[in-house]
Short mmCIF file of C-alpha atoms in Angstrom, two decimals:
data_model
loop_
_atom_site.label_atom_id
_atom_site.label_comp_id
_atom_site.label_asym_id
_atom_site.label_seq_id
_atom_site.Cartn_x
_atom_site.Cartn_y
_atom_site.Cartn_z
CA MET A 1 -57.03 32.37 5.11
CA ALA A 2 -57.59 30.66 8.48
CA TYR A 3 -60.32 28.06 8.76
CA ARG A 4 -61.70 26.46 11.88
CA LEU A 5 -63.65 23.21 11.74
CA GLY A 6 -66.25 21.96 14.21
CA VAL A 7 -67.17 18.26 14.24
CA ASP A 8 -70.09 16.81 16.20
CA VAL A 9 -70.39 13.02 16.08
CA GLY A 10 -73.68 11.55 17.26
CA GLY A 11 -75.12 8.06 17.25
CA THR A 12 -76.85 8.59 13.88
CA PHE A 13 -75.34 11.62 12.12
CA THR A 14 -72.03 13.47 12.01
CA ASP A 15 -72.32 17.24 11.61
CA ILE A 16 -69.54 19.46 10.27
CA LEU A 17 -69.26 23.24 10.51
CA LEU A 18 -66.47 25.10 8.69
CA ILE A 19 -65.80 28.75 9.55
CA ASP A 20 -63.68 31.26 7.69
CA GLU A 21 -62.30 33.21 10.64
CA ALA A 22 -61.50 36.26 8.53
CA SER A 23 -64.94 36.76 6.94
CA GLY A 24 -67.16 34.79 9.32
CA ARG A 25 -68.61 32.81 6.41
CA THR A 26 -69.74 29.28 7.26
CA TRP A 27 -70.33 25.99 5.45
CA ARG A 28 -72.18 22.97 6.82
CA ALA A 29 -72.26 19.27 6.01
CA LYS A 30 -74.08 16.25 7.45
CA THR A 31 -73.06 12.64 6.91
CA ALA A 32 -74.12 9.33 8.40
CA SER A 33 -72.11 8.28 11.43
CA THR A 34 -70.07 5.10 11.08
CA PRO A 35 -70.27 3.22 14.42
CA ALA A 36 -67.63 0.66 13.43
CA ASP A 37 -65.10 3.47 13.06
CA GLN A 38 -66.44 6.97 13.68
CA SER A 39 -63.36 8.55 12.14
CA VAL A 40 -64.55 7.34 8.71
CA GLY A 41 -67.74 9.41 8.96
CA VAL A 42 -65.77 12.39 10.26
CA LEU A 43 -63.37 12.35 7.30
CA ARG A 44 -66.23 12.00 4.84
CA GLY A 45 -67.90 15.05 6.35
CA ILE A 46 -64.67 17.07 6.33
CA GLU A 47 -64.02 16.22 2.69
CA LYS A 48 -67.61 17.15 1.80
CA VAL A 49 -67.58 20.54 3.53
CA CYS A 50 -64.12 21.41 2.19
CA ALA A 51 -65.29 20.61 -1.34
CA GLU A 52 -68.27 22.95 -0.88
CA ALA A 53 -65.95 25.71 0.39
CA GLU A 54 -63.45 24.94 -2.38
CA ILE A 55 -60.50 24.69 -0.02
CA GLY A 56 -57.92 22.01 0.67
CA LEU A 57 -57.83 20.00 3.88
CA ALA A 58 -54.38 21.43 4.61
CA GLU A 59 -55.92 24.89 5.01
CA ILE A 60 -57.75 23.87 8.19
CA ASP A 61 -55.99 25.36 11.21
CA ALA A 62 -58.01 23.73 13.99
CA VAL A 63 -60.44 20.83 14.40
CA LEU A 64 -62.74 21.16 17.41
CA HIS A 65 -64.41 17.83 18.01
CA GLY A 66 -67.45 16.95 20.10
CA THR A 67 -68.30 13.27 20.35
CA THR A 68 -70.73 11.00 22.17
CA ILE A 69 -68.49 7.97 21.78
CA ALA A 70 -67.81 7.66 25.54
CA THR A 71 -71.43 8.39 26.50
CA ASN A 72 -72.81 5.90 23.98
CA ALA A 73 -70.43 3.18 25.13
CA ILE A 74 -72.00 3.37 28.59
CA LEU A 75 -75.56 3.89 27.38
CA GLU A 76 -75.34 0.85 25.13
CA GLY A 77 -73.29 -1.28 27.54
CA LYS A 78 -70.46 -1.72 25.01
CA GLY A 79 -67.47 -0.79 27.12
CA ALA A 80 -64.47 -2.82 28.24
CA LYS A 81 -64.37 -5.75 30.64
CA VAL A 82 -63.18 -3.95 33.78
CA GLY A 83 -61.35 -5.34 36.78
CA LEU A 84 -61.45 -3.38 40.04
CA VAL A 85 -59.01 -3.24 42.95
CA THR A 86 -60.36 -2.00 46.29
CA THR A 87 -59.13 -1.91 49.87
CA ARG A 88 -59.81 -5.08 51.86
CA GLY A 89 -63.32 -4.84 53.26
CA PHE A 90 -64.61 -2.59 50.47
CA ARG A 91 -65.12 -5.17 47.73
CA GLN A 92 -68.88 -4.47 47.52
CA VAL A 93 -68.50 -0.69 47.20
CA LEU A 94 -70.30 -0.60 43.83
CA GLN A 95 -73.04 -2.98 44.95
CA ILE A 96 -73.80 -1.07 48.16
CA ALA A 97 -73.48 2.31 46.41
CA ARG A 98 -75.50 4.81 48.45
CA SER A 99 -77.84 2.12 49.82
CA PHE A 100 -80.63 3.78 47.84
CA VAL A 101 -83.69 1.78 46.75
CA PRO A 102 -86.44 3.61 44.81
CA GLY A 103 -90.08 3.35 45.76
CA GLY A 104 -91.66 2.52 49.13
CA LEU A 105 -90.63 0.10 51.82
CA ALA A 106 -90.98 -2.86 49.47
CA GLY A 107 -89.23 -1.16 46.56
CA TRP A 108 -86.26 -3.51 46.76
CA ILE A 109 -88.54 -6.45 45.89
CA ILE A 110 -89.48 -5.19 42.44
CA TRP A 111 -86.46 -3.03 41.60
CA PRO A 112 -84.16 -4.67 39.03
CA LYS A 113 -80.86 -3.50 40.47
CA PRO A 114 -78.43 -2.76 37.62
CA GLU A 115 -75.15 -4.60 37.31
CA PRO A 116 -72.14 -2.36 38.01
CA LEU A 117 -69.64 -1.56 35.29
CA ALA A 118 -67.09 -3.71 37.15
CA PRO A 119 -68.74 -6.99 38.27
CA LEU A 120 -68.12 -8.43 41.70
CA GLU A 121 -66.34 -11.47 40.29
CA LEU A 122 -63.75 -9.14 38.75
CA THR A 123 -63.29 -7.11 41.94
CA VAL A 124 -60.33 -7.96 44.16
CA GLU A 125 -59.13 -6.62 47.49
CA ALA A 126 -55.75 -5.18 48.38
CA VAL A 127 -54.39 -5.70 51.86
CA GLU A 128 -53.66 -2.08 52.81
CA ARG A 129 -55.23 0.82 54.68
CA VAL A 130 -54.66 4.56 54.69
CA ALA A 131 -56.23 6.92 57.21
CA SER A 132 -58.24 9.99 56.21
CA ASP A 133 -55.23 12.17 57.01
CA GLY A 134 -53.01 10.14 54.68
CA ALA A 135 -51.22 8.17 57.40
CA VAL A 136 -50.47 4.54 56.50
CA ILE A 137 -52.25 2.20 58.91
CA THR A 138 -51.57 -1.06 57.04
CA PRO A 139 -48.72 -1.24 54.50
CA LEU A 140 -49.53 -2.60 51.05
CA ASP A 141 -49.04 -6.36 50.73
CA GLU A 142 -47.39 -6.38 47.31
CA GLU A 143 -47.13 -10.17 47.06
CA ALA A 144 -50.86 -10.61 47.69
CA ILE A 145 -51.96 -7.94 45.21
CA THR A 146 -49.60 -9.36 42.58
CA GLY A 147 -51.44 -12.67 42.82
CA GLN A 148 -54.81 -10.94 42.57
CA LEU A 149 -53.75 -9.01 39.48
CA ARG A 150 -52.57 -12.22 37.83
CA ARG A 151 -55.99 -13.73 38.50
CA LEU A 152 -57.68 -10.74 36.84
CA ARG A 153 -55.35 -11.14 33.86
CA GLU A 154 -56.40 -14.77 33.54
CA PHE A 155 -60.05 -13.69 33.55
CA GLY A 156 -59.32 -11.55 30.51
CA VAL A 157 -59.99 -8.06 31.84
CA GLN A 158 -59.50 -5.34 29.24
CA ALA A 159 -59.02 -2.42 31.66
CA LEU A 160 -58.18 -2.04 35.34
CA ALA A 161 -59.52 0.46 37.87
CA VAL A 162 -57.83 0.99 41.25
CA SER A 163 -59.79 2.77 43.99
CA LEU A 164 -58.47 2.47 47.53
CA ILE A 165 -60.04 4.01 50.62
CA ASN A 166 -58.69 7.50 51.38
CA SER A 167 -56.34 7.46 48.38
CA PHE A 168 -57.22 11.11 47.83
CA ALA A 169 -55.13 11.83 50.95
CA ASN A 170 -52.24 9.51 50.08
CA ALA A 171 -51.94 7.96 46.62
CA ASP A 172 -48.75 5.95 47.22
CA HIS A 173 -50.48 2.55 47.45
CA GLU A 174 -52.53 3.17 44.32
CA LYS A 175 -49.48 4.28 42.38
CA ARG A 176 -47.57 1.19 43.51
CA ILE A 177 -50.43 -1.08 42.42
CA GLY A 178 -50.42 0.74 39.09
CA LYS A 179 -46.72 -0.06 38.64
CA ILE A 180 -47.28 -3.71 39.54
CA ALA A 181 -50.19 -3.86 37.09
CA GLU A 182 -47.98 -2.50 34.30
CA ARG A 183 -45.61 -5.38 34.94
CA GLU A 184 -48.18 -8.14 35.43
CA MET A 185 -50.79 -6.93 32.92
CA PRO A 186 -48.87 -5.34 30.05
CA GLY A 187 -51.01 -3.51 27.53
CA ILE A 188 -53.98 -3.18 29.93
CA PRO A 189 -54.89 0.48 30.65
CA VAL A 190 -54.95 1.34 34.35
CA SER A 191 -57.06 4.09 35.93
CA LEU A 192 -56.18 5.29 39.45
CA SER A 193 -58.89 7.04 41.46
CA SER A 194 -56.26 9.36 42.92
CA SER A 195 -55.72 10.69 39.40
CA VAL A 196 -59.26 10.47 38.01
CA LEU A 197 -61.17 11.89 40.98
CA PRO A 198 -59.01 12.61 44.07
CA GLU A 199 -61.94 13.51 46.32
CA LEU A 200 -63.70 12.27 49.43
CA ARG A 201 -66.52 9.65 49.14
CA GLU A 202 -65.35 6.23 48.05
CA TYR A 203 -68.44 5.29 46.01
CA GLU A 204 -68.41 8.41 43.84
CA ARG A 205 -64.66 8.13 43.37
CA THR A 206 -64.85 4.42 42.57
CA ILE A 207 -67.71 4.56 40.06
CA THR A 208 -66.06 7.47 38.24
CA THR A 209 -62.76 5.60 38.05
CA VAL A 210 -64.48 2.44 36.86
CA ALA A 211 -66.35 4.46 34.23
CA ASN A 212 -63.03 5.85 33.06
CA SER A 213 -61.67 2.32 32.63
CA TYR A 214 -64.90 1.12 31.01
CA VAL A 215 -64.67 3.56 28.10
CA GLN A 216 -60.90 4.05 27.93
CA PRO A 217 -59.95 1.37 25.37
CA HIS A 218 -62.83 2.40 23.09
CA VAL A 219 -62.08 6.13 23.30
CA ALA A 220 -58.29 5.68 23.02
CA ARG A 221 -58.66 3.64 19.84
CA TYR A 222 -61.02 6.17 18.34
CA VAL A 223 -59.02 9.30 19.21
CA THR A 224 -55.76 7.72 18.05
CA SER A 225 -57.37 6.55 14.81
CA LEU A 226 -58.96 9.95 14.15
CA ALA A 227 -55.75 11.89 14.79
CA GLY A 228 -53.80 9.53 12.54
CA GLN A 229 -56.33 9.64 9.70
CA LEU A 230 -56.61 13.42 9.85
CA ALA A 231 -52.84 13.73 9.53
CA ALA A 232 -52.70 11.12 6.76
CA ASN A 233 -55.31 13.03 4.77
CA GLY A 234 -53.50 16.34 5.03
CA VAL A 235 -55.29 17.93 8.00
CA HIS A 236 -52.39 19.28 10.05
CA GLY A 237 -54.39 21.67 12.22
CA GLU A 238 -54.61 21.11 15.97
CA LEU A 239 -57.20 18.54 17.08
CA ALA A 240 -59.07 19.33 20.32
CA VAL A 241 -61.82 17.21 21.92
CA LEU A 242 -64.77 18.70 23.81
CA ARG A 243 -64.88 17.99 27.56
CA SER A 244 -67.87 17.71 29.87
CA ASP A 245 -67.34 21.24 31.18
CA GLY A 246 -67.50 22.73 27.68
CA GLY A 247 -63.72 23.11 27.51
CA LEU A 248 -61.27 21.35 25.22
CA ALA A 249 -58.66 18.61 25.71
CA SER A 250 -55.78 17.38 23.57
CA PRO A 251 -56.14 13.89 22.01
CA GLU A 252 -53.59 12.53 24.49
CA ILE A 253 -55.46 13.85 27.53
CA ALA A 254 -58.81 12.72 26.13
CA ALA A 255 -57.49 9.19 25.59
CA ALA A 256 -55.97 8.99 29.09
CA ASN A 257 -58.97 10.51 30.90
CA PRO A 258 -62.02 9.68 28.74
CA VAL A 259 -64.48 10.03 31.61
CA SER A 260 -64.01 13.78 31.12
CA LEU A 261 -65.82 13.37 27.79
CA LEU A 262 -68.98 11.84 29.25
CA LEU A 263 -71.96 14.08 28.45
CA SER A 264 -69.65 16.54 26.72
CA GLY A 265 -72.13 16.70 23.85
CA PRO A 266 -74.97 17.94 26.09
CA ALA A 267 -72.62 20.41 27.79
CA GLY A 268 -71.45 21.78 24.45
CA GLY A 269 -75.03 21.98 23.21
CA VAL A 270 -76.11 23.94 26.25
CA ALA A 271 -73.17 26.33 25.94
CA GLY A 272 -74.07 26.96 22.31
CA ALA A 273 -77.76 27.39 23.14
CA VAL A 274 -76.95 29.95 25.83
CA TRP A 275 -74.96 32.00 23.32
CA ALA A 276 -77.72 31.79 20.69
CA ALA A 277 -80.46 32.66 23.20
CA GLU A 278 -78.46 35.62 24.45
CA GLN A 279 -78.25 36.99 20.90
CA ALA A 280 -82.02 36.58 20.56
CA GLY A 281 -82.76 38.28 23.89
CA PHE A 282 -83.88 35.24 25.91
CA SER A 283 -82.62 34.58 29.44
CA ASP A 284 -84.93 31.83 30.79
CA PHE A 285 -85.34 28.78 28.60
CA LEU A 286 -85.06 25.03 28.19
CA THR A 287 -82.68 23.30 25.82
CA PHE A 288 -83.77 20.05 24.20
CA ASP A 289 -81.16 18.07 22.31
CA MET A 290 -82.45 14.89 20.68
CA GLY A 291 -79.94 12.54 19.10
CA GLY A 292 -80.03 9.03 17.72
CA THR A 293 -79.08 7.40 21.04
CA SER A 294 -80.11 9.82 23.79
CA THR A 295 -82.07 12.99 24.49
CA ASP A 296 -80.63 15.73 26.70
CA VAL A 297 -82.53 18.46 28.51
CA ALA A 298 -81.16 21.44 30.45
CA LEU A 299 -82.77 24.36 32.24
CA VAL A 300 -81.22 27.83 32.00
CA LEU A 301 -82.39 30.55 34.36
CA ALA A 302 -81.48 34.24 34.06
CA GLY A 303 -78.98 33.37 31.35
CA THR A 304 -77.04 31.15 33.75
CA THR A 305 -76.53 27.46 33.16
CA LEU A 306 -77.51 25.32 36.13
CA LEU A 307 -74.93 23.05 37.69
CA THR A 308 -75.07 19.54 39.07
CA LEU A 309 -72.73 17.39 41.11
CA LEU A 310 -74.70 14.27 40.22
CA GLY A 311 -74.84 12.20 37.07
CA VAL A 312 -77.01 9.28 36.04
CA LEU A 313 -76.97 7.36 32.77
CA ALA A 314 -79.59 4.84 31.67
CA VAL A 315 -77.74 1.77 30.48
CA ALA A 316 -79.25 -1.06 28.44
CA GLY A 317 -82.68 -0.83 30.08
CA SER A 318 -81.44 -0.05 33.57
CA GLU A 319 -79.68 2.92 35.06
CA ARG A 320 -76.24 3.60 36.43
CA VAL A 321 -76.06 6.09 39.23
CA GLY A 322 -72.71 7.77 38.96
CA GLY A 323 -72.91 9.90 42.06
CA ARG A 324 -70.57 12.80 41.47
CA PHE A 325 -70.03 11.19 38.08
CA ALA A 326 -66.80 12.55 36.60
CA ALA A 327 -67.14 15.59 38.80
CA ARG A 328 -63.48 16.56 38.81
CA ALA A 329 -63.22 15.60 35.16
CA GLY A 330 -65.81 18.15 34.17
CA LEU A 331 -69.37 17.33 35.18
CA ARG A 332 -69.06 19.53 38.25
CA ARG A 333 -69.52 22.40 35.79
CA PHE A 334 -71.86 20.51 33.45
CA ALA A 335 -74.50 22.91 32.17
CA GLY A 336 -77.83 21.46 33.20
CA ALA A 337 -78.93 18.33 35.01
CA VAL A 338 -79.10 15.51 32.48
CA HIS A 339 -80.34 12.56 34.50
CA LEU A 340 -82.35 9.77 32.91
CA GLY A 341 -85.20 7.89 34.57
CA ILE A 342 -84.84 8.91 38.20
CA ASP A 343 -87.95 8.74 40.35
CA PRO A 344 -89.01 12.19 41.70
CA LEU A 345 -89.36 10.51 45.11
CA GLU A 346 -85.56 10.60 45.29
CA THR A 347 -85.61 14.38 45.51
CA ALA A 348 -85.65 16.20 48.83
CA MET A 349 -89.10 17.69 48.25
CA SER A 350 -92.05 17.32 45.90
CA TRP A 351 -91.74 18.72 42.41
CA GLU A 352 -94.88 20.80 42.98
CA HIS A 353 -93.27 22.50 45.98
CA PHE A 354 -89.97 22.81 44.17
CA GLY A 355 -91.71 24.46 41.21
CA SER A 356 -93.49 26.97 43.41
CA LEU A 357 -90.27 27.89 45.20
CA LEU A 358 -88.36 28.49 41.99
CA ALA A 359 -91.30 30.43 40.62
CA GLN A 360 -90.87 32.94 43.45
CA ARG A 361 -87.62 34.00 41.83
CA HIS A 362 -88.44 33.24 38.21
CA ALA A 363 -92.06 34.12 37.53
CA LYS A 364 -91.72 33.52 33.79
CA LEU A 365 -91.12 29.83 34.39
CA LYS A 366 -94.03 29.31 36.79
CA PRO A 367 -96.45 27.76 34.24
CA LEU A 368 -93.73 25.40 33.06
CA LEU A 369 -92.50 24.41 36.49
CA MET A 370 -96.04 23.70 37.68
CA ASP A 371 -96.87 21.57 34.61
CA GLN A 372 -97.12 17.98 35.83
CA LYS A 373 -96.21 16.46 32.46
CA PHE A 374 -93.11 18.61 32.29
CA LEU A 375 -92.14 17.73 35.85
CA ALA A 376 -92.66 14.04 35.15
CA GLY A 377 -90.37 14.36 32.16
CA ILE A 378 -87.55 16.02 34.07
CA GLY A 379 -88.36 14.49 37.43
CA ASN A 380 -84.72 13.66 37.68
CA ILE A 381 -83.07 16.95 38.68
CA TYR A 382 -82.09 16.89 42.30
CA SER A 383 -83.65 19.89 44.03
CA ASP A 384 -80.66 20.89 46.11
CA GLU A 385 -78.35 20.63 43.12
CA ILE A 386 -80.48 22.77 40.82
CA LEU A 387 -81.07 25.34 43.55
CA TRP A 388 -77.34 25.50 44.21
CA GLY A 389 -76.70 25.92 40.51
CA ALA A 390 -79.17 28.81 40.39
CA GLY A 391 -77.47 30.46 43.35
CA LEU A 392 -80.42 29.69 45.63
CA ARG A 393 -80.87 27.77 48.87
CA TRP A 394 -83.97 26.23 50.42
CA ASP A 395 -84.03 26.52 54.20
CA ARG A 396 -85.98 23.46 55.38
CA MET A 397 -86.43 24.91 58.87
CA SER A 398 -88.14 28.10 57.72
CA ASP A 399 -89.47 26.59 54.48
CA SER A 400 -88.18 29.56 52.52
CA LEU A 401 -86.09 30.19 49.47
CA THR A 402 -83.00 32.35 49.93
#
């Protein structure tokens, strides 16, 4: 018989679901997660569910794994010490961000601005410049960047992110810096923005690349350990890791591009909830996924998951605004807007107005959308993004929903 195994690792519990593909019969198991090495909790759960089903581990054909390990590393501020390479003149790209300050005119006085994932003291500049059309304006000064990389090595960085201006149009300088880094910083993982997120907008591209570096050592160790322990214990079925778009990645791809795993748990939960709601005859609903570390909320309208190009994670009492956080890696298709702690003032219009506009198309949700407590709780979904995800557009000139 063919068996498929689903594994969901959270901050507190690890859940296992075993399915007999021939009969559709299922078995479930729940074990405590093991933060020191999550693979230990996974194997315990697999052994437990296989014992209940009275099958051997070798009979498992596929292991489909959803994990919050990357998300939790950022939420808890337990990622790697990241060094960042930018183009000369763009060293403060993470500090400037979008120049957004919440609150009124004096908001900057009381706002505790969060520290970026790559601190300024570990950010160095490369003498180079590429135009928006990919033309080289200033050639890369390899001698200068070699010295800068050696300085980062002396500071003990554990991962390196490289994000040069307009590298989406021409990645040659980034790739060359990557090669130099391999020589000067052996064993240090390098993330290139031209590979992680080759898109316009230097802040979004930079923060996503830095996030990839921040979680990469942690995720790589975990995925490698899990794959090795599964094989050592007789599980020879294919291992696949859930991505942020609800799809699956091989262990090698997941380890190389871990930013694609950020918020994969919420995305997978929403995808599952949509399927379950469809079977029950519901098309408009909220999903609420509470775990040991975070709580995730998504809004589904007319059976369609809403999309966002923005991502925000609360980190150790502050918040990290990721812009188009891991957009190319998967969050572009992330089902629902899972933003934590964003002031409704950041939206383009009031939540009351937003609720009334959506209610024109979705009357069933009107009481919910007009509920102030509810809006305060999810006052973090950008209006334009959620409207776009629902296939709608608000014309500010005519003040109408189309």
